[in-house]
């Protein structure tokens, strides 16, 4: 899961690196705004991954193979439907989004090019959420690694070809990622079918309409997914607020922040390996009704996550300046990134608790508690930003953003009892 998760954010990292090498701060700012807008669309449906993992892990722990297969069918079907709707509604969504985000006419035009191109990969991206979530719930992390490697390698090679070879610029990095999303979904589907075959194939009754799409199952799925979607929107609102705050500080700060967020995202996904492990182990422990297995999963993964976060903090402070000097061609954007590097370096350590608690709550399928915690966290973050930024400028903006990870962990910890209710 370390390797698989490290590969996930490489799409944005490579997109940013290629544009940073051949473009200027306007191009980087456009990719930042377009990427922020796409992330609202993309991560709004991340519940497909989380619900698939939690439900599959609990079904696996309970030994319910029939329900395990139904979970796969429902998740993939829902992901394709949502992908089609995203494509149909992308133009009005983009128009609304760029009314909210502030980057200037040129930056917004470049951001629109990136958003429209990358949107074609939405159906594949959502299907990959569902498929990899289901595989993680079964503990099949090897195939998840392969899916992410296929995605990343395809994206990297097409980025180099489309941008450096064909000169397509921002449109090239967008189309490279969209194609990679689609190919990853095909590979993920192949591994899901392989898992079913190894377990004896489809069971009789899986596709019976009365049970596959029963009101009770759909009501539970939609209730849980709605809570997780609200939770995702709350998190996205926090990140959009940060992107918008950076845009108000000028194109150089916006571009520098975008590069630093790629570093933060890499560490977040790597540390999410512990959270994903907790999702699987906690879900299976609850399915098997084992309090001992639950406690061990929580303790071991949390201890390792915090220690790893400290290692990543030190590593970023040591290697970060060298990386940024070679990553960003524009001198103003590079200077902004170097100025705020210490804040980005602190996030892996401070954010480890929030990410780990997310994994525990997903495994327990405590979706309502996650929704409430996220709403409170973003409200507290916005309050911090409005208090600190007028006083300290861009440094206040970053201090508030670091504080956002503290509020995320604190609001989840306050509702931890909802996780242990399964054993009462």
mmCIF file of C-alpha atoms in Angstrom:
data_model
loop_
_atom_site.group_PDB
_atom_site.id
_atom_site.type_symbol
_atom_site.label_atom_id
_atom_site.label_comp_id
_atom_site.label_asym_id
_atom_site.label_seq_id
_atom_site.Cartn_x
_atom_site.Cartn_y
_atom_site.Cartn_z
ATOM 1 C CA UNK A 1 0.000 0.000 0.000
ATOM 2 C CA UNK A 2 2.967 2.352 0.516
ATOM 3 C CA UNK A 3 3.969 1.879 -3.111
ATOM 4 C CA UNK A 4 0.412 1.918 -4.456
ATOM 5 C CA UNK A 5 -0.500 5.107 -2.606
ATOM 6 C CA UNK A 6 2.748 6.845 -3.543
ATOM 7 C CA UNK A 7 1.821 6.249 -7.187
ATOM 8 C CA UNK A 8 -1.638 7.880 -6.880
ATOM 9 C CA UNK A 9 -0.585 11.555 -6.660
ATOM 10 C CA UNK A 10 2.086 11.156 -9.349
ATOM 11 C CA UNK A 11 -0.458 12.313 -11.936
ATOM 12 C CA UNK A 12 -0.645 15.801 -10.426
ATOM 13 C CA UNK A 13 3.064 15.805 -9.562
ATOM 14 C CA UNK A 14 4.103 14.933 -13.127
ATOM 15 C CA UNK A 15 1.555 17.339 -14.630
ATOM 16 C CA UNK A 16 2.976 20.098 -12.444
ATOM 17 C CA UNK A 17 6.608 19.136 -13.125
ATOM 18 C CA UNK A 18 6.194 19.075 -16.902
ATOM 19 C CA UNK A 19 4.346 22.405 -17.008
ATOM 20 C CA UNK A 20 6.758 23.883 -14.457
ATOM 21 C CA UNK A 21 9.671 22.960 -16.722
ATOM 22 C CA UNK A 22 8.261 24.333 -19.998
ATOM 23 C CA UNK A 23 5.736 26.968 -18.860
ATOM 24 C CA UNK A 24 5.631 30.039 -16.649
ATOM 25 C CA UNK A 25 3.775 31.009 -13.479
ATOM 26 C CA UNK A 26 0.610 31.682 -15.511
ATOM 27 C CA UNK A 27 0.576 28.119 -16.845
ATOM 28 C CA UNK A 28 1.281 26.725 -13.372
ATOM 29 C CA UNK A 29 -1.469 28.887 -11.919
ATOM 30 C CA UNK A 30 -3.886 27.675 -14.605
ATOM 31 C CA UNK A 31 -3.109 24.036 -13.820
ATOM 32 C CA UNK A 32 -3.526 24.862 -10.109
ATOM 33 C CA UNK A 33 -6.993 26.382 -10.624
ATOM 34 C CA UNK A 34 -8.109 23.784 -13.172
ATOM 35 C CA UNK A 35 -6.799 21.021 -10.936
ATOM 36 C CA UNK A 36 -8.623 22.476 -7.930
ATOM 37 C CA UNK A 37 -11.868 22.558 -9.896
ATOM 38 C CA UNK A 38 -11.412 19.014 -11.176
ATOM 39 C CA UNK A 39 -10.545 17.821 -7.678
ATOM 40 C CA UNK A 40 -13.933 19.079 -6.485
ATOM 41 C CA UNK A 41 -15.545 16.834 -9.095
ATOM 42 C CA UNK A 42 -13.103 13.956 -8.587
ATOM 43 C CA UNK A 43 -12.918 13.798 -4.809
ATOM 44 C CA UNK A 44 -16.651 14.407 -4.381
ATOM 45 C CA UNK A 45 -17.041 10.779 -5.405
ATOM 46 C CA UNK A 46 -14.177 9.369 -3.359
ATOM 47 C CA UNK A 47 -16.846 7.807 -1.171
ATOM 48 C CA UNK A 48 -16.980 5.100 -3.864
ATOM 49 C CA UNK A 49 -13.551 3.937 -2.741
ATOM 50 C CA UNK A 50 -14.218 4.259 0.987
ATOM 51 C CA UNK A 51 -17.652 2.633 1.010
ATOM 52 C CA UNK A 52 -16.413 -0.230 -1.180
ATOM 53 C CA UNK A 53 -13.534 -0.896 1.202
ATOM 54 C CA UNK A 54 -15.569 -0.710 4.413
ATOM 55 C CA UNK A 55 -18.472 -2.787 3.126
ATOM 56 C CA UNK A 56 -16.221 -5.375 1.459
ATOM 57 C CA UNK A 57 -14.021 -5.708 4.547
ATOM 58 C CA UNK A 58 -17.001 -6.276 6.841
ATOM 59 C CA UNK A 59 -18.549 -8.790 4.418
ATOM 60 C CA UNK A 60 -15.200 -10.590 4.167
ATOM 61 C CA UNK A 61 -14.826 -10.665 7.951
ATOM 62 C CA UNK A 62 -18.347 -12.094 8.283
ATOM 63 C CA UNK A 63 -17.685 -14.680 5.532
ATOM 64 C CA UNK A 64 -20.621 -13.430 3.423
ATOM 65 C CA UNK A 65 -19.378 -14.133 -0.136
ATOM 66 C CA UNK A 66 -22.734 -13.439 -1.754
ATOM 67 C CA UNK A 67 -22.977 -9.936 -0.321
ATOM 68 C CA UNK A 68 -19.314 -9.363 -1.194
ATOM 69 C CA UNK A 69 -20.104 -9.913 -4.875
ATOM 70 C CA UNK A 70 -23.210 -7.733 -4.718
ATOM 71 C CA UNK A 71 -21.133 -4.920 -3.217
ATOM 72 C CA UNK A 72 -18.835 -5.062 -6.258
ATOM 73 C CA UNK A 73 -21.717 -4.909 -8.749
ATOM 74 C CA UNK A 74 -23.417 -2.027 -6.953
ATOM 75 C CA UNK A 75 -20.202 -0.042 -6.600
ATOM 76 C CA UNK A 76 -19.137 -0.373 -10.240
ATOM 77 C CA UNK A 77 -22.649 0.336 -11.526
ATOM 78 C CA UNK A 78 -22.943 3.464 -9.405
ATOM 79 C CA UNK A 79 -19.474 4.679 -10.426
ATOM 80 C CA UNK A 80 -20.237 4.462 -14.150
ATOM 81 C CA UNK A 81 -23.547 6.270 -13.698
ATOM 82 C CA UNK A 82 -21.888 9.097 -11.780
ATOM 83 C CA UNK A 83 -19.091 9.289 -14.362
ATOM 84 C CA UNK A 84 -21.598 9.754 -17.176
ATOM 85 C CA UNK A 85 -23.405 12.482 -15.214
ATOM 86 C CA UNK A 86 -20.101 14.276 -14.574
ATOM 87 C CA UNK A 87 -19.403 14.432 -18.292
ATOM 88 C CA UNK A 88 -22.879 15.734 -19.077
ATOM 89 C CA UNK A 89 -22.690 18.492 -16.448
ATOM 90 C CA UNK A 90 -19.039 19.512 -16.775
ATOM 91 C CA UNK A 91 -19.645 22.734 -18.757
ATOM 92 C CA UNK A 92 -22.093 24.361 -16.297
ATOM 93 C CA UNK A 93 -19.955 23.074 -13.441
ATOM 94 C CA UNK A 94 -16.856 24.748 -14.924
ATOM 95 C CA UNK A 95 -18.724 28.008 -15.506
ATOM 96 C CA UNK A 96 -19.878 28.073 -11.889
ATOM 97 C CA UNK A 97 -16.483 27.024 -10.551
ATOM 98 C CA UNK A 98 -14.535 29.807 -12.224
ATOM 99 C CA UNK A 99 -16.969 32.348 -10.857
ATOM 100 C CA UNK A 100 -15.924 31.247 -7.378
ATOM 101 C CA UNK A 101 -12.183 30.715 -7.933
ATOM 102 C CA UNK A 102 -10.197 33.883 -8.519
ATOM 103 C CA UNK A 103 -7.156 33.749 -10.771
ATOM 104 C CA UNK A 104 -7.514 36.368 -13.490
ATOM 105 C CA UNK A 105 -8.789 35.943 -17.083
ATOM 106 C CA UNK A 106 -5.648 34.313 -18.553
ATOM 107 C CA UNK A 107 -5.126 31.905 -15.654
ATOM 108 C CA UNK A 108 -8.817 30.948 -15.688
ATOM 109 C CA UNK A 109 -8.731 30.301 -19.436
ATOM 110 C CA UNK A 110 -5.758 27.963 -19.044
ATOM 111 C CA UNK A 111 -7.476 26.315 -16.083
ATOM 112 C CA UNK A 112 -10.563 25.664 -18.232
ATOM 113 C CA UNK A 113 -8.456 23.896 -20.864
ATOM 114 C CA UNK A 114 -6.999 21.610 -18.194
ATOM 115 C CA UNK A 115 -10.367 20.936 -16.558
ATOM 116 C CA UNK A 116 -12.230 20.088 -19.775
ATOM 117 C CA UNK A 117 -9.527 17.721 -20.994
ATOM 118 C CA UNK A 118 -9.106 15.877 -17.729
ATOM 119 C CA UNK A 119 -12.879 15.502 -17.246
ATOM 120 C CA UNK A 120 -12.998 12.839 -19.958
ATOM 121 C CA UNK A 121 -11.289 10.483 -17.525
ATOM 122 C CA UNK A 122 -13.989 10.868 -14.844
ATOM 123 C CA UNK A 123 -15.888 7.589 -15.584
ATOM 124 C CA UNK A 124 -12.644 5.618 -15.471
ATOM 125 C CA UNK A 125 -11.470 7.406 -12.328
ATOM 126 C CA UNK A 126 -14.721 6.682 -10.468
ATOM 127 C CA UNK A 127 -14.706 3.042 -11.563
ATOM 128 C CA UNK A 128 -11.130 2.742 -10.309
ATOM 129 C CA UNK A 129 -12.284 4.077 -6.936
ATOM 130 C CA UNK A 130 -14.917 1.340 -6.698
ATOM 131 C CA UNK A 131 -12.683 -1.477 -7.947
ATOM 132 C CA UNK A 132 -9.591 -0.697 -5.884
ATOM 133 C CA UNK A 133 -11.744 -0.068 -2.797
ATOM 134 C CA UNK A 134 -13.276 -3.525 -3.160
ATOM 135 C CA UNK A 135 -9.832 -5.121 -3.613
ATOM 136 C CA UNK A 136 -8.467 -3.303 -0.552
ATOM 137 C CA UNK A 137 -11.401 -4.571 1.499
ATOM 138 C CA UNK A 138 -10.328 -8.105 0.599
ATOM 139 C CA UNK A 139 -6.727 -7.330 1.527
ATOM 140 C CA UNK A 140 -5.569 -7.696 -2.106
ATOM 141 C CA UNK A 141 -3.042 -4.857 -2.110
ATOM 142 C CA UNK A 142 -0.803 -6.354 -4.833
ATOM 143 C CA UNK A 143 -3.350 -5.782 -7.621
ATOM 144 C CA UNK A 144 -4.014 -2.277 -6.296
ATOM 145 C CA UNK A 145 -0.306 -1.538 -6.674
ATOM 146 C CA UNK A 146 -0.352 -2.775 -10.281
ATOM 147 C CA UNK A 147 -3.399 -0.625 -11.104
ATOM 148 C CA UNK A 148 -1.685 2.482 -9.746
ATOM 149 C CA UNK A 149 1.587 1.687 -11.524
ATOM 150 C CA UNK A 150 -0.256 1.309 -14.823
ATOM 151 C CA UNK A 151 -2.002 4.617 -14.209
ATOM 152 C CA UNK A 152 1.190 6.471 -13.274
ATOM 153 C CA UNK A 153 3.402 5.075 -16.027
ATOM 154 C CA UNK A 154 0.748 5.770 -18.658
ATOM 155 C CA UNK A 155 0.326 9.312 -17.384
ATOM 156 C CA UNK A 156 4.085 9.978 -17.283
ATOM 157 C CA UNK A 157 4.784 8.619 -20.761
ATOM 158 C CA UNK A 158 1.837 10.438 -22.330
ATOM 159 C CA UNK A 159 2.755 13.667 -20.509
ATOM 160 C CA UNK A 160 6.232 13.551 -22.009
ATOM 161 C CA UNK A 161 4.920 12.687 -25.459
ATOM 162 C CA UNK A 162 1.999 15.127 -25.571
ATOM 163 C CA UNK A 163 3.810 18.101 -23.978
ATOM 164 C CA UNK A 164 7.501 17.748 -24.813
ATOM 165 C CA UNK A 165 7.042 15.824 -28.052
ATOM 166 C CA UNK A 166 3.860 17.255 -29.583
ATOM 167 C CA UNK A 167 3.848 20.621 -27.817
ATOM 168 C CA UNK A 168 0.233 20.391 -26.603
ATOM 169 C CA UNK A 169 1.020 22.230 -23.354
ATOM 170 C CA UNK A 170 -1.650 22.244 -20.643
ATOM 171 C CA UNK A 171 -4.113 20.329 -22.844
ATOM 172 C CA UNK A 172 -1.521 17.579 -23.208
ATOM 173 C CA UNK A 173 -1.148 16.947 -19.475
ATOM 174 C CA UNK A 174 -4.941 16.914 -19.087
ATOM 175 C CA UNK A 175 -5.497 14.350 -21.835
ATOM 176 C CA UNK A 176 -2.608 12.211 -20.589
ATOM 177 C CA UNK A 177 -4.256 11.877 -17.178
ATOM 178 C CA UNK A 178 -7.714 11.204 -18.644
ATOM 179 C CA UNK A 179 -6.382 8.332 -20.771
ATOM 180 C CA UNK A 180 -4.444 6.932 -17.812
ATOM 181 C CA UNK A 181 -7.619 6.998 -15.654
ATOM 182 C CA UNK A 182 -9.496 4.954 -18.246
ATOM 183 C CA UNK A 183 -6.739 2.360 -18.655
ATOM 184 C CA UNK A 184 -6.413 1.960 -14.872
ATOM 185 C CA UNK A 185 -10.131 1.140 -14.611
ATOM 186 C CA UNK A 186 -9.786 -1.591 -17.251
ATOM 187 C CA UNK A 187 -6.866 -3.159 -15.365
ATOM 188 C CA UNK A 188 -8.749 -2.917 -12.049
ATOM 189 C CA UNK A 189 -11.770 -4.661 -13.550
ATOM 190 C CA UNK A 190 -9.523 -7.455 -14.777
ATOM 191 C CA UNK A 191 -8.149 -8.018 -11.273
ATOM 192 C CA UNK A 192 -11.632 -7.981 -9.736
ATOM 193 C CA UNK A 193 -12.737 -10.674 -12.198
ATOM 194 C CA UNK A 194 -9.594 -12.645 -11.395
ATOM 195 C CA UNK A 195 -10.416 -12.508 -7.680
ATOM 196 C CA UNK A 196 -13.939 -13.769 -8.322
ATOM 197 C CA UNK A 197 -12.662 -16.617 -10.495
ATOM 198 C CA UNK A 198 -10.150 -17.682 -7.836
ATOM 199 C CA UNK A 199 -13.015 -17.900 -5.329
ATOM 200 C CA UNK A 200 -15.203 -20.043 -7.546
ATOM 201 C CA UNK A 201 -16.765 -17.415 -9.806
ATOM 202 C CA UNK A 202 -20.140 -15.723 -9.537
ATOM 203 C CA UNK A 203 -22.451 -17.264 -6.955
ATOM 204 C CA UNK A 204 -26.058 -18.125 -7.840
ATOM 205 C CA UNK A 205 -28.431 -15.296 -7.006
ATOM 206 C CA UNK A 206 -25.938 -12.437 -7.226
ATOM 207 C CA UNK A 207 -27.789 -10.742 -10.066
ATOM 208 C CA UNK A 208 -31.304 -11.324 -8.751
ATOM 209 C CA UNK A 209 -32.894 -7.912 -8.971
ATOM 210 C CA UNK A 210 -34.916 -8.270 -5.781
ATOM 211 C CA UNK A 211 -31.795 -8.708 -3.649
ATOM 212 C CA UNK A 212 -29.107 -6.893 -5.683
ATOM 213 C CA UNK A 213 -31.126 -3.678 -5.821
ATOM 214 C CA UNK A 214 -33.286 -4.222 -2.747
ATOM 215 C CA UNK A 215 -34.662 -1.131 -1.055
ATOM 216 C CA UNK A 216 -32.919 -1.968 2.191
ATOM 217 C CA UNK A 217 -29.506 -2.385 0.544
ATOM 218 C CA UNK A 218 -29.895 0.721 -1.597
ATOM 219 C CA UNK A 219 -31.161 2.784 1.336
ATOM 220 C CA UNK A 220 -28.129 1.802 3.405
ATOM 221 C CA UNK A 221 -25.750 2.435 0.505
ATOM 222 C CA UNK A 222 -27.216 5.823 -0.403
ATOM 223 C CA UNK A 223 -27.413 6.992 3.216
ATOM 224 C CA UNK A 224 -23.795 6.079 3.837
ATOM 225 C CA UNK A 225 -22.580 7.491 0.530
ATOM 226 C CA UNK A 226 -24.497 10.726 1.058
ATOM 227 C CA UNK A 227 -22.800 11.198 4.428
ATOM 228 C CA UNK A 228 -19.411 10.495 2.881
ATOM 229 C CA UNK A 229 -20.106 12.813 -0.054
ATOM 230 C CA UNK A 230 -20.928 15.638 2.360
ATOM 231 C CA UNK A 231 -17.730 14.794 4.193
ATOM 232 C CA UNK A 232 -15.782 14.979 0.913
ATOM 233 C CA UNK A 233 -17.393 18.299 0.003
ATOM 234 C CA UNK A 234 -16.432 19.725 3.379
ATOM 235 C CA UNK A 235 -12.801 18.692 2.855
ATOM 236 C CA UNK A 236 -12.846 20.040 -0.702
ATOM 237 C CA UNK A 237 -14.260 23.315 0.570
ATOM 238 C CA UNK A 238 -11.262 23.583 2.875
ATOM 239 C CA UNK A 239 -8.765 22.937 0.064
ATOM 240 C CA UNK A 240 -10.626 25.256 -2.321
ATOM 241 C CA UNK A 241 -10.540 27.952 0.359
ATOM 242 C CA UNK A 242 -6.768 27.498 0.615
ATOM 243 C CA UNK A 243 -6.320 27.626 -3.183
ATOM 244 C CA UNK A 244 -8.439 30.757 -3.370
ATOM 245 C CA UNK A 245 -6.498 32.343 -0.509
ATOM 246 C CA UNK A 246 -3.283 31.673 -2.435
ATOM 247 C CA UNK A 247 -4.750 33.188 -5.607
ATOM 248 C CA UNK A 248 -5.511 36.393 -3.709
ATOM 249 C CA UNK A 249 -1.802 36.612 -2.812
ATOM 250 C CA UNK A 250 -0.828 36.704 -6.506
ATOM 251 C CA UNK A 251 0.126 34.286 -9.304
ATOM 252 C CA UNK A 252 3.556 33.524 -7.825
ATOM 253 C CA UNK A 253 2.147 32.471 -4.439
ATOM 254 C CA UNK A 254 -0.624 30.484 -6.112
ATOM 255 C CA UNK A 255 1.920 28.615 -8.243
ATOM 256 C CA UNK A 256 4.291 28.047 -5.306
ATOM 257 C CA UNK A 257 1.456 26.771 -3.123
ATOM 258 C CA UNK A 258 0.376 24.371 -5.857
ATOM 259 C CA UNK A 259 3.841 22.807 -6.023
ATOM 260 C CA UNK A 260 4.044 22.506 -2.229
ATOM 261 C CA UNK A 261 0.633 20.842 -2.176
ATOM 262 C CA UNK A 262 2.013 18.171 -4.516
ATOM 263 C CA UNK A 263 4.647 17.370 -1.884
ATOM 264 C CA UNK A 264 1.997 17.317 0.850
ATOM 265 C CA UNK A 265 -0.212 15.099 -1.313
ATOM 266 C CA UNK A 266 2.565 12.571 -1.901
ATOM 267 C CA UNK A 267 3.212 12.234 1.838
ATOM 268 C CA UNK A 268 -0.530 12.093 2.545
ATOM 269 C CA UNK A 269 -1.043 9.211 0.145
ATOM 270 C CA UNK A 270 2.005 7.343 1.436
ATOM 271 C CA UNK A 271 0.798 7.696 5.028
ATOM 272 C CA UNK A 272 -2.654 6.629 3.887
ATOM 273 C CA UNK A 273 -1.138 3.163 3.488
ATOM 274 C CA UNK A 274 -1.560 2.824 7.262
ATOM 275 C CA UNK A 275 -5.087 4.217 7.063
ATOM 276 C CA UNK A 276 -6.012 1.766 4.294
ATOM 277 C CA UNK A 277 -4.570 -1.073 6.349
ATOM 278 C CA UNK A 278 -6.686 0.109 9.270
ATOM 279 C CA UNK A 279 -9.780 0.229 7.029
ATOM 280 C CA UNK A 280 -9.311 -3.413 6.040
ATOM 281 C CA UNK A 281 -8.293 -4.709 9.476
ATOM 282 C CA UNK A 282 -10.916 -2.708 11.391
ATOM 283 C CA UNK A 283 -13.679 -3.652 8.925
ATOM 284 C CA UNK A 284 -12.797 -7.343 9.056
ATOM 285 C CA UNK A 285 -12.528 -7.232 12.859
ATOM 286 C CA UNK A 286 -16.008 -5.703 13.109
ATOM 287 C CA UNK A 287 -17.376 -8.243 10.612
ATOM 288 C CA UNK A 288 -15.883 -11.049 12.721
ATOM 289 C CA UNK A 289 -16.990 -9.335 15.991
ATOM 290 C CA UNK A 290 -13.401 -9.436 17.351
ATOM 291 C CA UNK A 291 -12.645 -6.607 19.780
ATOM 292 C CA UNK A 292 -9.070 -7.864 20.209
ATOM 293 C CA UNK A 293 -8.330 -7.684 16.464
ATOM 294 C CA UNK A 294 -9.898 -4.219 16.327
ATOM 295 C CA UNK A 295 -7.748 -2.844 19.158
ATOM 296 C CA UNK A 296 -4.555 -4.248 17.657
ATOM 297 C CA UNK A 297 -5.339 -2.793 14.215
ATOM 298 C CA UNK A 298 -5.904 0.664 15.688
ATOM 299 C CA UNK A 299 -2.817 0.644 17.912
ATOM 300 C CA UNK A 300 -0.237 -0.735 15.473
ATOM 301 C CA UNK A 301 -1.227 1.317 12.427
ATOM 302 C CA UNK A 302 -1.478 4.550 14.426
ATOM 303 C CA UNK A 303 1.928 4.164 16.062
ATOM 304 C CA UNK A 304 3.602 3.507 12.707
ATOM 305 C CA UNK A 305 1.789 6.389 11.004
ATOM 306 C CA UNK A 306 2.946 8.950 13.567
ATOM 307 C CA UNK A 307 6.571 7.766 13.476
ATOM 308 C CA UNK A 308 6.570 7.814 9.664
ATOM 309 C CA UNK A 309 5.071 11.322 9.668
ATOM 310 C CA UNK A 310 7.994 12.546 11.783
ATOM 311 C CA UNK A 311 10.464 10.960 9.347
ATOM 312 C CA UNK A 312 8.759 12.649 6.394
ATOM 313 C CA UNK A 313 8.847 16.032 8.157
ATOM 314 C CA UNK A 314 12.625 15.852 8.557
ATOM 315 C CA UNK A 315 13.104 14.489 5.027
ATOM 316 C CA UNK A 316 11.135 17.384 3.509
ATOM 317 C CA UNK A 317 13.118 20.011 5.390
ATOM 318 C CA UNK A 318 16.412 18.466 4.252
ATOM 319 C CA UNK A 319 15.620 17.572 0.632
ATOM 320 C CA UNK A 320 12.844 20.095 -0.121
ATOM 321 C CA UNK A 321 15.032 23.079 -1.148
ATOM 322 C CA UNK A 322 17.056 20.915 -3.547
ATOM 323 C CA UNK A 323 13.877 19.523 -5.123
ATOM 324 C CA UNK A 324 12.182 22.912 -5.505
ATOM 325 C CA UNK A 325 15.277 24.514 -7.049
ATOM 326 C CA UNK A 326 15.177 21.933 -9.824
ATOM 327 C CA UNK A 327 11.401 21.591 -10.098
ATOM 328 C CA UNK A 328 10.250 25.179 -10.678
ATOM 329 C CA UNK A 329 11.666 27.213 -13.548
ATOM 330 C CA UNK A 330 9.860 30.476 -12.752
ATOM 331 C CA UNK A 331 11.964 32.394 -10.166
ATOM 332 C CA UNK A 332 9.023 34.103 -8.430
ATOM 333 C CA UNK A 333 7.070 30.875 -8.017
ATOM 334 C CA UNK A 334 10.210 29.094 -6.800
ATOM 335 C CA UNK A 335 10.894 31.810 -4.229
ATOM 336 C CA UNK A 336 7.342 31.558 -2.886
ATOM 337 C CA UNK A 337 7.583 27.774 -2.595
ATOM 338 C CA UNK A 338 10.901 27.952 -0.729
ATOM 339 C CA UNK A 339 9.500 30.568 1.670
ATOM 340 C CA UNK A 340 6.578 28.382 2.742
ATOM 341 C CA UNK A 341 8.314 24.978 2.610
ATOM 342 C CA UNK A 342 8.523 24.579 6.438
ATOM 343 C CA UNK A 343 4.721 24.694 6.708
ATOM 344 C CA UNK A 344 4.329 22.001 4.068
ATOM 345 C CA UNK A 345 7.000 19.915 5.812
ATOM 346 C CA UNK A 346 5.063 19.988 9.093
ATOM 347 C CA UNK A 347 1.846 18.623 7.601
ATOM 348 C CA UNK A 348 2.870 14.915 7.290
ATOM 349 C CA UNK A 349 3.536 14.761 11.027
ATOM 350 C CA UNK A 350 0.599 16.911 12.147
ATOM 351 C CA UNK A 351 -1.813 15.367 9.626
ATOM 352 C CA UNK A 352 -0.939 11.739 10.397
ATOM 353 C CA UNK A 353 -3.512 11.551 13.199
ATOM 354 C CA UNK A 354 -6.300 12.922 10.985
ATOM 355 C CA UNK A 355 -5.580 10.508 8.142
ATOM 356 C CA UNK A 356 -5.310 7.557 10.502
ATOM 357 C CA UNK A 357 -8.606 8.351 12.204
ATOM 358 C CA UNK A 358 -10.219 8.568 8.754
ATOM 359 C CA UNK A 359 -9.109 4.990 8.093
ATOM 360 C CA UNK A 360 -10.489 3.709 11.390
ATOM 361 C CA UNK A 361 -13.844 5.431 10.837
ATOM 362 C CA UNK A 362 -14.102 4.088 7.257
ATOM 363 C CA UNK A 363 -13.464 0.526 8.430
ATOM 364 C CA UNK A 364 -16.215 0.935 11.009
ATOM 365 C CA UNK A 365 -18.481 2.592 8.382
ATOM 366 C CA UNK A 366 -19.131 5.456 10.816
ATOM 367 C CA UNK A 367 -20.117 7.731 7.927
ATOM 368 C CA UNK A 368 -22.372 10.048 9.915
ATOM 369 C CA UNK A 369 -19.624 10.797 12.426
ATOM 370 C CA UNK A 370 -17.161 11.493 9.603
ATOM 371 C CA UNK A 371 -19.641 13.896 8.022
ATOM 372 C CA UNK A 372 -20.151 15.842 11.241
ATOM 373 C CA UNK A 373 -16.437 15.986 12.033
ATOM 374 C CA UNK A 374 -15.557 17.294 8.571
ATOM 375 C CA UNK A 375 -18.186 20.032 8.687
ATOM 376 C CA UNK A 376 -16.952 21.284 12.042
ATOM 377 C CA UNK A 377 -13.304 21.046 10.921
ATOM 378 C CA UNK A 378 -13.786 23.241 7.856
ATOM 379 C CA UNK A 379 -15.766 25.829 9.839
ATOM 380 C CA UNK A 380 -12.947 26.054 12.381
ATOM 381 C CA UNK A 381 -10.340 26.273 9.599
ATOM 382 C CA UNK A 382 -12.113 29.126 7.821
ATOM 383 C CA UNK A 383 -12.320 30.953 11.138
ATOM 384 C CA UNK A 384 -8.580 30.480 11.668
ATOM 385 C CA UNK A 385 -7.780 31.751 8.186
ATOM 386 C CA UNK A 386 -9.960 34.832 8.541
ATOM 387 C CA UNK A 387 -8.267 35.603 11.849
ATOM 388 C CA UNK A 388 -4.634 34.948 10.897
ATOM 389 C CA UNK A 389 -4.297 35.999 7.245
ATOM 390 C CA UNK A 390 -5.163 39.693 7.791
ATOM 391 C CA UNK A 391 -2.539 39.795 10.565
ATOM 392 C CA UNK A 392 0.277 37.741 9.028
ATOM 393 C CA UNK A 393 -0.451 37.699 5.302
ATOM 394 C CA UNK A 394 0.602 34.559 3.433
ATOM 395 C CA UNK A 395 2.248 33.143 6.565
ATOM 396 C CA UNK A 396 -1.092 33.401 8.358
ATOM 397 C CA UNK A 397 -2.717 31.592 5.433
ATOM 398 C CA UNK A 398 -0.298 28.682 5.847
ATOM 399 C CA UNK A 399 -0.574 28.626 9.652
ATOM 400 C CA UNK A 400 -4.353 28.325 9.315
ATOM 401 C CA UNK A 401 -3.959 25.524 6.770
ATOM 402 C CA UNK A 402 -1.675 23.578 9.106
ATOM 403 C CA UNK A 403 -4.268 24.166 11.819
ATOM 404 C CA UNK A 404 -6.872 22.609 9.533
ATOM 405 C CA UNK A 405 -5.246 19.208 10.048
ATOM 406 C CA UNK A 406 -5.416 19.696 13.812
ATOM 407 C CA UNK A 407 -9.133 20.477 13.636
ATOM 408 C CA UNK A 408 -9.723 17.431 11.419
ATOM 409 C CA UNK A 409 -8.097 15.107 13.951
ATOM 410 C CA UNK A 410 -9.732 16.785 16.936
ATOM 411 C CA UNK A 411 -13.269 16.655 15.588
ATOM 412 C CA UNK A 412 -12.894 12.964 14.681
ATOM 413 C CA UNK A 413 -11.416 12.097 18.069
ATOM 414 C CA UNK A 414 -14.368 13.775 19.752
ATOM 415 C CA UNK A 415 -16.683 11.244 18.047
ATOM 416 C CA UNK A 416 -14.533 8.143 18.504
ATOM 417 C CA UNK A 417 -17.212 6.403 20.572
ATOM 418 C CA UNK A 418 -19.293 5.967 17.413
ATOM 419 C CA UNK A 419 -16.604 3.574 16.120
ATOM 420 C CA UNK A 420 -16.713 1.271 19.147
ATOM 421 C CA UNK A 421 -20.494 0.954 19.198
ATOM 422 C CA UNK A 422 -20.267 -2.101 16.909
ATOM 423 C CA UNK A 423 -18.954 -4.147 19.851
ATOM 424 C CA UNK A 424 -21.723 -3.257 22.308
#
